[in-house]
Amino acid sequence: DMFLRDMLCFMISFAMLHTSGAGLPYVTSPLWGTSGELWDGYANVNSRLYDWSTAGYKYGDERLPNEPPTDVFVPSNAGGLTGTLDVTGELQAAIDKTPPGGVLRIPAGTYKIMQPIKLRQSIVIRGDGPEKTIIAPGQTLFDANNGVPGPCVATSKACGTYSSKGFGFCEGFISLESYTIANPGAWKASTITRAQLAGDNVLTLQTAQNLQVGDSIRIVMEDDIIRTMKFHLLGQKPASNATQEIMQTFGAKITQKTGNTITLNRKLPFDVRLEWKPWVDELRYKVDNVGLEYFSIRHVTTIPYPGHHKEFGYNGIDLGKCLNCWVRGVHFHNADVGLLMTSSMFSTITDIKFTADRGACCQGHHGHHAIDISSSGSMLVQNIVFTNANYVHGVTVMGLSNLNVITGVYAQGCDFTGDHHGNSPFMNLWDNISASSVAAFFEYGGNNDVFPSSGRNEVVWNVYANNGAHRTVKRFLDTLPYMQSTTQPWTPWAHLTVIPYQSNGVPAVPEGYDYYLHVFDDSLARGNVGPVNATPSPLTRIAPTSLWGAQLLKRAGEFAAPFLDSGLWDLECCCYACPSCKCCHTHDTRSVMATCRMPWQGIFYMEPPLSTATASEVLSYMYQKYGLPPNYTATAIEYMNYTARRTLAARINETEVITTADEVY
């Protein structure tokens, strides 16, 4: 087993070195170092890098549930399996009958629905795979609403005279009926009696009598009349003081309790000041632990996307106001709006794919919002693939969205926009993202009254335009957000960090902008904060490829739950996770791959038929079936048929170093 692994790593390394024509294609950041030795761990509000490793389902400490089905949906008529008959009523009844904690399996088939499906309890809906279980809405939400506009009407000057139909940023054909988190204070545990600074991890309460070690709490704060809390989160003056904001999207687990002082598993990302009337809630939602997995929502239409805010409601999933929920292995086709998980916390969105075959609007878009996590905290959005599906907003943060991780995004044949929609999203991580173009990465939505678009401490790490594959770099991010108003010159975005940044012939960052740029091009003025490196080779990145992955590896090791829950592993990364190939000899292959997963080839799901499976599908299958055993690579190889092994060999054989599958193994 060791010989096979070492030989595989050697041949991959030789091929990649030969292709790049250079040494190891990595440099490191002085904010992180090689393995986090230079990281300050978020010491205070002026620190650049928070610890994002606790994002996602249950702080990233537990794997997504995979319980066996308790119920199976069977239509009463065979036509319900082929998309010829409407199964809305029967499917809704099956969902309503599934008890809390249950798993409803929807077998392979095409299921036509004419009305939105509602979820009302904590259940899992599981298909047999996104290419097998297909939910096929037979009309738009506007038509399903009898031609009456929906609740999110907005104006737009884009693409002609269509008027807003009110479904461009709300509602889904599968929706969670969890209408509210709860009124602020409904689950209040205690008032906070002592101010704390960002970077601290303790709170002093009026009483901790009803709180125990292991409990999760949420900090709630109300802004004062002069809006000092919003100024603190933005890093500058907001456009409007009209609305009093309530901060309630930071949660943490109690790790120690001494009297009325509690210690948390996470550092405070902001100050806790007594003038903001802070308290702690029990971290509870009305609905939690809802899972949607392994199916497609496929809209069949030849009508082009009509344009921004003119959507008729070819929508997907609305899973808002949810705690510890997940969406995995879901494919959205021709969606106006793909996935809404707004006002949610500690939930995971993983292994998602967006495609489109309808025409684009006059501005080149195929849909409005792909993923929207506005007003959400500590969400993990990972392994997202766009294939010729260009969205106005790729992933949206807005309204105090904070500590969310967007990682492993690959946009093939389309742009990707990290949409900051205003009203103080802050301290989100945009990590390991590539698209055909990243020129629109900093494009933003929202009205003038929610300027500036972003709050402080956004971090952009390894975002680049690719050369047709996720692992190849055509050009790193080379645009920056600049002033958004001439009447009130906000400087977007306060304390922004971009690692790396590549010049586009633009002069120095304007005076007053506290951006940190790790510059790969010497044409920027030396006055910019951050190191200046030579122009990169086609494979150069900042190590690690994923900052989130490196932080998770550092905190929880190679068996960390989000690593095991991801079906995407790229063997071609193997020996570039460390400064030298010795890592492949001294570490388990899992930790190496976990550090540098790159979903460049596409999405694969559990239990493919081995007779026709690609190598990547078989590797994913082996993880699902055997939990990634110590001899992971060798065990997977044993179960590959000859065709699958040749497929993997062809992937590795980019420079004809390897000629047959048998030579690999």
XYZ file of C-alpha atoms in Angstrom:
665
model
C 0.000 0.000 0.000
C 2.770 2.443 0.905
C 4.609 1.608 -2.331
C 1.507 2.223 -4.428
C 0.816 5.532 -2.739
C 4.411 6.728 -3.024
C 4.612 5.764 -6.684
C 1.328 7.537 -7.418
C 2.505 10.692 -5.645
C 5.849 10.581 -7.433
C 4.275 10.322 -10.875
C 1.708 13.042 -10.140
C 4.447 15.320 -8.849
C 6.661 14.696 -11.869
C 3.810 15.385 -14.263
C 2.781 18.608 -12.547
C 6.316 19.876 -12.188
C 6.947 19.152 -15.840
C 3.766 20.975 -16.811
C 4.482 24.072 -14.728
C 8.115 24.288 -15.697
C 8.909 25.490 -12.197
C 9.471 24.339 -8.671
C 6.696 23.908 -6.153
C 3.963 26.293 -7.320
C 3.241 27.882 -3.944
C 4.269 30.864 -1.914
C 3.057 31.514 1.613
C 1.387 34.463 3.276
C 3.032 36.236 6.228
C -0.414 36.214 7.821
C -0.406 32.398 7.922
C 2.998 30.881 7.119
C 3.374 27.272 6.106
C 1.040 25.649 8.622
C -0.387 28.525 10.637
C 2.729 29.313 12.657
C 2.500 33.033 11.737
C -1.233 33.367 12.356
C -2.199 35.451 15.377
C -5.383 33.421 15.927
C -7.479 36.596 15.724
C -5.944 38.432 18.637
C -8.045 41.602 18.331
C -10.252 43.659 16.037
C -7.251 44.692 13.936
C -6.339 41.087 13.092
C -6.878 40.065 9.495
C -7.745 36.360 9.766
C -10.471 34.918 11.956
C -10.773 31.180 12.661
C -13.404 30.051 10.172
C -12.965 26.339 10.934
C -16.131 26.260 13.073
C -18.450 27.191 10.199
C -21.085 24.743 9.054
C -23.170 21.997 10.577
C -22.616 21.794 14.343
C -19.393 23.829 14.252
C -17.825 21.405 11.775
C -17.456 18.939 14.655
C -20.012 16.371 13.506
C -20.640 14.724 10.165
C -23.872 15.342 8.332
C -26.409 12.689 9.357
C -26.820 9.695 7.073
C -29.630 7.746 8.712
C -31.471 5.030 6.767
C -34.842 5.950 5.217
C -37.892 5.641 7.434
C -40.362 6.192 4.593
C -40.351 5.834 0.796
C -42.477 7.924 -1.537
C -44.394 5.784 -4.035
C -46.835 7.550 -6.398
C -50.204 5.879 -6.791
C -49.903 5.887 -10.579
C -46.929 4.892 -12.723
C -47.249 8.220 -14.536
C -46.117 9.883 -11.330
C -42.648 8.414 -11.862
C -42.236 9.658 -15.403
C -43.195 13.305 -15.062
C -46.493 12.940 -16.916
C -48.780 13.251 -13.879
C -48.810 15.903 -11.163
C -47.722 14.394 -7.838
C -47.849 17.597 -5.756
C -50.622 16.423 -3.445
C -49.237 12.925 -2.911
C -45.687 14.165 -2.306
C -46.905 16.805 0.134
C -48.911 14.177 2.008
C -45.874 11.884 2.207
C -43.747 14.725 3.568
C -46.392 15.669 6.139
C -46.609 12.028 7.298
C -42.850 11.703 7.806
C -42.246 12.072 11.556
C -39.707 14.546 12.956
C -36.274 13.007 12.637
C -37.412 10.762 9.789
C -35.892 10.317 6.333
C -38.173 10.295 3.303
C -36.593 8.606 0.297
C -37.740 9.695 -3.146
C -36.606 6.937 -5.527
C -35.275 7.464 -9.028
C -37.840 9.054 -11.305
C -39.105 12.351 -12.650
C -41.718 13.961 -10.395
C -43.897 16.709 -11.801
C -45.136 19.268 -9.273
C -47.456 22.183 -10.025
C -47.412 23.888 -6.632
C -44.687 24.562 -4.040
C -43.899 21.780 -1.585
C -43.831 22.805 2.082
C -41.670 21.401 4.886
C -43.100 21.827 8.360
C -40.937 19.648 10.589
C -37.347 18.488 11.021
C -36.993 15.761 8.385
C -34.609 14.699 5.640
C -35.681 14.390 2.016
C -33.276 12.163 0.094
C -33.200 11.251 -3.569
C -31.243 8.510 -5.277
C -28.892 11.007 -6.930
C -29.305 14.263 -8.840
C -29.350 12.525 -12.206
C -31.848 9.942 -10.998
C -34.350 11.725 -8.741
C -35.640 14.775 -10.600
C -38.164 17.251 -9.215
C -39.680 18.911 -12.292
C -41.912 21.931 -11.653
C -44.499 22.170 -14.414
C -44.917 25.940 -14.209
C -43.431 29.041 -12.597
C -44.255 30.311 -9.127
C -46.004 33.278 -10.757
C -48.273 30.907 -12.673
C -48.744 28.723 -9.600
C -49.887 31.888 -7.801
C -52.582 32.425 -10.463
C -50.697 35.274 -12.070
C -50.525 37.329 -8.888
C -47.096 38.854 -8.135
C -45.208 37.357 -5.228
C -43.923 39.043 -2.065
C -40.589 40.357 -3.406
C -41.503 42.869 -6.066
C -38.593 45.086 -7.153
C -37.850 47.525 -9.935
C -35.285 47.083 -12.689
C -34.238 48.867 -15.858
C -32.575 45.788 -17.323
C -33.574 44.132 -20.571
C -36.814 45.597 -21.804
C -40.270 46.088 -20.382
C -40.995 42.980 -18.308
C -42.358 43.966 -14.902
C -41.377 42.303 -11.643
C -43.367 39.189 -10.843
C -42.297 39.211 -7.197
C -40.319 35.957 -7.080
C -36.813 37.161 -7.893
C -35.342 36.781 -4.398
C -37.842 34.837 -2.324
C -39.894 31.640 -2.301
C -39.007 28.223 -3.660
C -40.669 25.157 -5.089
C -39.446 23.458 -1.906
C -39.814 25.771 1.084
C -39.385 25.465 4.822
C -42.334 26.937 6.703
C -40.291 28.275 9.585
C -41.597 31.784 9.541
C -39.536 33.243 12.325
C -36.444 32.498 14.379
C -38.308 33.825 17.428
C -38.746 37.302 18.781
C -35.517 38.675 20.254
C -35.374 37.570 23.870
C -37.809 34.649 23.517
C -35.048 32.251 24.591
C -33.076 34.751 26.654
C -30.728 33.074 29.107
C -29.025 36.025 30.803
C -27.866 39.612 30.463
C -24.174 40.199 29.779
C -22.796 42.391 32.565
C -19.212 43.038 31.473
C -17.888 44.522 28.247
C -15.522 42.378 26.168
C -13.253 43.079 23.210
C -13.062 41.309 19.872
C -10.626 38.416 20.253
C -11.823 37.510 23.764
C -13.622 34.208 24.358
C -15.239 34.762 27.760
C -18.508 36.359 28.820
C -19.611 37.487 32.280
C -23.334 37.037 32.823
C -25.855 38.184 35.351
C -26.512 34.509 35.951
C -25.279 31.318 34.317
C -27.505 29.101 36.433
C -29.438 27.619 33.509
C -26.443 27.224 31.201
C -24.167 24.188 31.169
C -20.896 23.197 29.512
C -21.742 21.943 26.027
C -24.722 24.268 25.587
C -24.741 26.637 22.632
C -25.579 30.302 23.051
C -26.207 33.232 20.753
C -25.127 36.791 21.518
C -27.827 39.406 20.927
C -27.089 43.136 20.851
C -29.264 46.151 19.969
C -27.726 49.203 18.365
C -27.906 52.525 20.204
C -29.536 55.695 18.938
C -26.393 56.995 17.226
C -25.681 53.583 15.632
C -22.258 52.947 17.122
C -22.707 49.159 16.793
C -23.269 49.382 13.055
C -20.299 51.734 12.727
C -18.196 49.137 14.576
C -19.288 46.295 12.293
C -18.937 48.353 9.119
C -15.695 50.052 10.056
C -17.244 53.338 8.895
C -20.451 55.384 8.880
C -23.537 53.680 7.382
C -25.613 55.282 4.657
C -28.699 55.434 6.840
C -29.344 55.530 10.580
C -33.065 54.965 10.106
C -33.075 51.305 11.156
C -31.986 50.027 14.538
C -30.071 46.814 13.878
C -30.184 43.761 16.123
C -27.098 41.552 15.986
C -28.075 37.912 16.566
C -26.079 35.717 14.185
C -23.028 34.858 16.295
C -23.226 31.591 18.175
C -20.756 29.609 20.255
C -20.516 26.552 22.490
C -19.763 26.796 26.200
C -16.542 24.942 26.991
C -16.122 26.034 30.620
C -18.217 27.653 33.338
C -16.888 29.289 36.498
C -19.592 30.972 38.527
C -21.301 33.374 36.138
C -18.404 33.479 33.679
C -18.536 31.244 30.616
C -15.736 30.362 28.189
C -16.611 29.869 24.532
C -15.203 27.626 21.810
C -14.842 30.625 19.482
C -13.400 34.095 19.833
C -15.669 37.106 19.701
C -15.488 38.654 16.216
C -16.661 42.019 17.537
C -16.701 44.050 20.725
C -19.475 43.429 23.245
C -20.363 46.814 24.727
C -22.848 47.479 27.500
C -24.417 50.418 25.635
C -25.685 47.850 23.126
C -27.684 46.069 25.875
C -26.092 42.671 25.207
C -27.526 39.375 26.350
C -27.203 35.673 25.523
C -29.938 33.461 24.130
C -30.072 29.722 24.117
C -29.147 28.940 20.508
C -32.448 27.559 19.272
C -34.594 27.853 16.163
C -38.161 26.747 15.667
C -36.947 24.212 13.104
C -33.544 22.567 12.942
C -31.812 19.541 11.436
C -33.584 19.647 8.091
C -31.697 17.977 5.258
C -32.297 18.021 1.496
C -30.006 15.792 -0.524
C -29.237 13.926 -3.739
C -31.844 15.139 -6.212
C -32.302 17.736 -8.956
C -34.745 20.576 -9.393
C -34.994 20.854 -13.147
C -36.940 23.559 -14.971
C -37.535 22.763 -18.619
C -38.007 25.982 -20.582
C -36.917 27.508 -23.858
C -37.772 31.036 -22.695
C -34.599 33.049 -22.032
C -34.001 34.545 -18.624
C -35.944 37.847 -18.781
C -33.494 39.879 -16.733
C -32.764 41.255 -13.271
C -35.922 41.544 -11.086
C -38.150 40.320 -13.916
C -38.128 36.658 -12.905
C -41.289 34.560 -13.204
C -40.205 32.157 -10.479
C -38.273 29.240 -11.909
C -37.064 28.809 -8.361
C -35.459 26.047 -6.328
C -35.228 25.771 -2.523
C -36.064 28.216 0.266
C -34.638 26.790 3.478
C -34.488 29.994 5.486
C -34.471 30.393 9.264
C -32.874 27.031 9.909
C -30.278 25.846 12.427
C -27.939 22.891 11.784
C -29.512 22.174 8.408
C -27.912 21.020 5.181
C -28.334 20.797 1.430
C -25.993 18.400 -0.357
C -25.731 16.787 -3.749
C -28.466 18.931 -5.322
C -28.434 20.084 -8.954
C -30.333 23.214 -10.034
C -31.146 23.565 -13.736
C -32.472 26.793 -15.315
C -33.205 28.303 -11.911
C -34.070 31.986 -11.501
C -33.235 31.541 -7.819
C -31.406 28.406 -6.742
C -31.011 28.126 -2.988
C -32.096 30.560 -0.289
C -30.784 29.889 3.238
C -31.291 33.312 4.760
C -31.430 34.039 8.508
C -29.865 30.654 9.224
C -26.899 29.513 11.294
C -24.380 26.655 11.398
C -25.693 24.962 8.284
C -23.850 23.343 5.375
C -24.364 23.656 1.633
C -22.128 21.172 -0.154
C -21.664 19.479 -3.530
C -24.073 21.698 -5.448
C -24.246 22.188 -9.206
C -25.868 24.889 -11.344
C -26.499 24.450 -15.079
C -28.571 26.227 -17.710
C -29.544 25.561 -21.294
C -32.034 28.394 -21.753
C -30.970 31.650 -23.341
C -29.364 34.440 -21.377
C -30.828 37.905 -20.865
C -29.472 40.991 -22.620
C -26.785 41.284 -19.925
C -25.602 37.687 -20.334
C -27.213 36.220 -17.209
C -29.162 32.981 -16.806
C -30.578 33.673 -13.347
C -30.679 36.060 -10.394
C -29.461 34.527 -7.108
C -27.689 31.166 -7.184
C -27.148 30.960 -3.399
C -28.300 33.580 -0.900
C -27.178 33.378 2.740
C -28.170 36.908 3.755
C -28.569 37.562 7.498
C -26.946 34.186 8.212
C -23.999 33.289 10.395
C -21.284 30.614 10.289
C -22.592 28.875 7.186
C -20.332 26.550 5.173
C -20.827 26.776 1.402
C -18.412 24.341 -0.229
C -17.846 22.554 -3.516
C -20.123 24.566 -5.788
C -19.913 24.120 -9.547
C -21.434 26.409 -12.183
C -21.471 25.081 -15.739
C -22.475 27.690 -18.312
C -24.833 29.202 -15.755
C -24.095 32.877 -15.266
C -25.912 34.448 -12.306
C -26.351 38.114 -11.454
C -25.315 37.151 -7.915
C -23.274 33.974 -7.406
C -23.340 33.860 -3.606
C -25.004 36.709 -1.715
C -24.255 38.024 1.770
C -26.236 40.883 3.278
C -27.703 42.119 6.538
C -25.061 41.311 9.149
C -24.126 38.005 7.468
C -20.903 37.057 9.202
C -18.267 34.334 9.607
C -19.607 32.441 6.583
C -17.230 30.367 4.435
C -17.581 30.137 0.666
C -14.943 27.675 -0.535
C -14.218 25.404 -3.485
C -16.252 27.225 -6.134
C -15.612 26.400 -9.790
C -17.430 28.368 -12.483
C -16.891 26.753 -15.882
C -17.759 28.897 -18.871
C -19.195 31.688 -16.726
C -18.374 34.433 -14.231
C -18.703 34.334 -10.463
C -19.792 37.244 -8.292
C -19.282 37.389 -4.541
C -22.283 39.635 -4.030
C -22.127 41.963 -1.031
C -25.660 43.301 -0.996
C -25.207 45.857 1.738
C -26.281 46.389 5.334
C -23.055 45.250 6.957
C -22.060 41.709 5.979
C -18.711 41.257 7.679
C -15.836 38.835 8.266
C -16.826 36.327 5.585
C -14.192 34.138 3.887
C -14.127 33.758 0.062
C -11.753 30.881 -0.454
C -10.351 28.798 -3.340
C -12.657 30.162 -6.032
C -12.074 30.094 -9.772
C -14.185 31.165 -12.726
C -13.772 31.798 -16.409
C -13.585 35.442 -15.384
C -13.387 37.114 -11.974
C -13.674 40.647 -13.339
C -17.165 40.866 -11.801
C -16.191 39.356 -8.445
C -16.706 42.590 -6.495
C -19.905 43.624 -8.283
C -22.615 44.271 -5.719
C -26.375 44.669 -5.469
C -28.591 46.552 -3.076
C -29.953 50.082 -2.814
C -28.062 53.218 -1.879
C -29.565 53.251 1.612
C -27.686 50.043 2.512
C -24.255 51.356 1.474
C -21.460 50.621 1.972
C -21.963 47.191 0.450
C -19.720 45.387 2.915
C -18.695 45.567 6.514
C -15.171 45.057 7.766
C -12.691 42.203 7.562
C -13.826 40.394 4.432
C -11.075 37.983 3.309
C -10.530 36.854 -0.293
C -8.089 33.931 -0.559
C -6.969 32.288 -3.828
C -9.622 33.704 -6.128
C -8.591 33.498 -9.772
C -9.654 33.181 -13.379
C -8.962 29.678 -14.635
C -7.642 28.402 -17.928
C -10.423 25.900 -18.425
C -9.747 23.751 -15.341
C -10.083 24.663 -11.700
C -6.457 23.939 -10.897
C -4.943 26.197 -13.584
C -4.504 29.918 -13.009
C -5.015 32.311 -15.899
C -4.993 35.431 -13.760
C -5.571 36.203 -10.096
C -8.146 38.660 -8.892
C -7.136 42.008 -10.333
C -10.023 44.328 -9.460
C -10.881 46.020 -6.182
C -14.023 47.681 -4.841
C -13.745 51.458 -4.842
C -15.811 54.429 -3.712
C -19.558 53.820 -4.036
C -20.881 57.374 -3.752
C -19.688 60.879 -4.507
C -21.973 62.510 -1.957
C -20.869 60.210 0.870
C -17.493 58.715 -0.054
C -17.642 55.346 1.640
C -14.423 53.410 1.259
C -15.483 49.856 0.539
C -14.576 47.711 2.167
C -13.062 48.422 5.569
C -10.127 46.154 6.419
C -10.450 44.106 3.211
C -7.792 41.414 2.684
C -7.016 40.001 -0.787
C -4.466 37.167 -0.996
C -3.144 37.113 -3.683
C -3.816 40.186 -5.808
C -2.557 40.730 -9.311
C -2.226 44.200 -10.809
C -4.318 45.244 -13.766
C -2.278 48.347 -14.487
C -4.067 50.115 -11.639
C -2.048 52.486 -9.456
C -1.797 52.270 -5.692
C -4.851 51.723 -3.538
C -6.396 55.147 -2.858
C -5.432 56.941 0.320
C -7.575 55.987 3.274
C -8.270 52.432 2.132
C -6.958 49.965 4.704
C -6.724 47.082 2.240
C -4.150 44.330 2.699
C -2.968 43.017 -0.659
C -0.521 40.185 -1.201
C 0.607 41.477 -4.577
C 1.848 39.165 -7.326
C 2.802 42.042 -9.586
C 5.415 44.720 -9.013
C 3.493 47.407 -10.868
C 1.557 48.488 -7.793
C 3.150 51.135 -5.637
C 5.324 49.845 -2.811
C 3.210 51.764 -0.352
C 0.547 49.065 -0.324
C 0.391 46.881 2.722
C 1.583 43.343 2.091
C 4.450 41.632 0.303
C 5.233 41.986 -3.389
C 6.118 38.816 -5.277
C 7.171 38.132 -8.819
C 4.527 37.407 -11.418
C 3.254 33.872 -10.733
C 3.670 30.799 -12.881
C 0.472 29.218 -14.306
C 0.125 27.012 -11.241
C 1.216 29.403 -8.522
C -1.058 29.943 -5.568
C -0.788 31.030 -2.004
C -0.334 28.015 0.251
C -2.556 26.585 1.520
C -4.944 26.401 -1.421
C -7.858 26.645 1.028
C -7.408 28.755 4.138
C -10.562 27.248 5.610
C -9.253 23.736 4.956
C -5.923 24.549 6.580
C -7.607 26.040 9.629
C -9.886 23.029 9.968
C -6.960 20.656 9.570
C -5.026 22.574 12.228
C -7.940 22.538 14.679
C -9.492 19.124 14.099
C -7.069 17.037 12.028
C -7.578 15.025 8.877
C -10.684 13.292 10.208
C -12.579 16.578 10.588
C -16.216 16.042 9.678
C -16.458 18.471 6.724
C -13.514 16.738 5.042
C -15.251 13.391 5.308
C -18.579 14.832 4.178
C -17.124 16.113 0.934
C -17.211 13.707 -2.008
C -14.624 15.686 -3.959
C -10.978 14.761 -3.631
C -8.341 15.633 -6.195
C -5.369 13.280 -6.186
C -3.456 15.664 -8.395
C -2.979 17.954 -5.395
C -1.244 15.289 -3.362
C 2.294 16.506 -3.064
C 1.567 20.207 -3.147
C -0.088 20.375 0.249
C 3.324 20.652 1.883
C 6.557 22.425 0.951
C 8.008 19.163 -0.316
C 6.850 15.738 -1.427
C 7.988 14.272 1.875
C 4.478 14.930 3.113
C 3.215 12.064 1.003
C 5.603 9.708 2.729
C 5.018 10.842 6.287
C 1.314 11.678 6.403
C -1.833 9.794 5.655
C -3.082 10.616 2.174
C -6.308 11.917 3.673
C -4.706 14.864 5.405
C -2.797 15.738 2.258
C -5.864 15.723 0.054
C -7.979 17.458 2.696
C -5.640 20.410 2.617
C -6.042 21.042 -1.091
C -9.326 19.673 -2.371
C -10.188 21.300 -5.676
C -13.489 20.347 -7.319
C -12.355 21.259 -10.800
C -13.713 18.238 -12.640
C -17.313 18.267 -11.480
C -19.729 16.833 -8.966
C -20.017 13.158 -8.082
C -22.487 11.538 -5.754
C -22.854 8.437 -3.649
C -23.310 4.917 -4.934
C -22.633 5.166 -8.678
C -22.803 1.894 -10.605
C -19.239 0.624 -10.619
C -19.563 -0.870 -14.069
C -19.819 2.605 -15.642
C -18.240 4.772 -12.950
C -15.422 7.193 -13.540
C -12.422 6.979 -11.269
C -13.526 10.022 -9.293
C -16.975 8.507 -8.757
C -15.431 5.296 -7.476
C -13.181 7.214 -5.080
C -16.201 9.121 -3.813
C -18.149 5.879 -3.504
C -15.384 4.289 -1.485
C -15.426 7.205 0.913
C -19.210 6.955 1.300
C -19.180 3.193 1.787
C -16.078 2.709 3.888
C -15.631 6.050 5.646
C -12.267 6.755 4.033
C -10.204 3.877 5.520
C -6.456 4.275 6.253
C -5.478 2.574 2.987
C -7.917 4.854 1.181
C -6.166 5.077 -2.175
C -5.222 1.423 -2.402
C -8.642 0.231 -1.253
C -10.379 2.378 -3.841
C -8.069 1.072 -6.532
C -8.951 -2.520 -5.657
C -12.598 -1.779 -6.448
C -12.019 0.033 -9.700
C -12.736 -1.822 -12.860
C -10.287 -1.591 -15.704
C -12.201 1.176 -17.514
C -12.340 3.333 -14.403
C -8.643 2.819 -13.752
C -7.808 3.872 -17.281
C -9.909 7.019 -16.747
C -7.868 7.987 -13.712
C -4.669 7.216 -15.573
C -5.755 9.495 -18.400
C -6.395 12.312 -15.924
C -2.945 11.983 -14.471
C -1.282 11.491 -17.827
C -1.043 15.133 -18.874
C 2.575 14.889 -20.030
C 2.638 11.251 -21.171
C 4.622 10.263 -18.100
C 2.094 7.470 -17.595
C 1.011 5.368 -20.543
C -1.329 2.698 -19.197
C -3.466 2.093 -16.164
C -1.353 -0.900 -15.197
C 1.730 1.316 -14.949
C -0.064 3.516 -12.411
C -0.933 0.595 -10.188
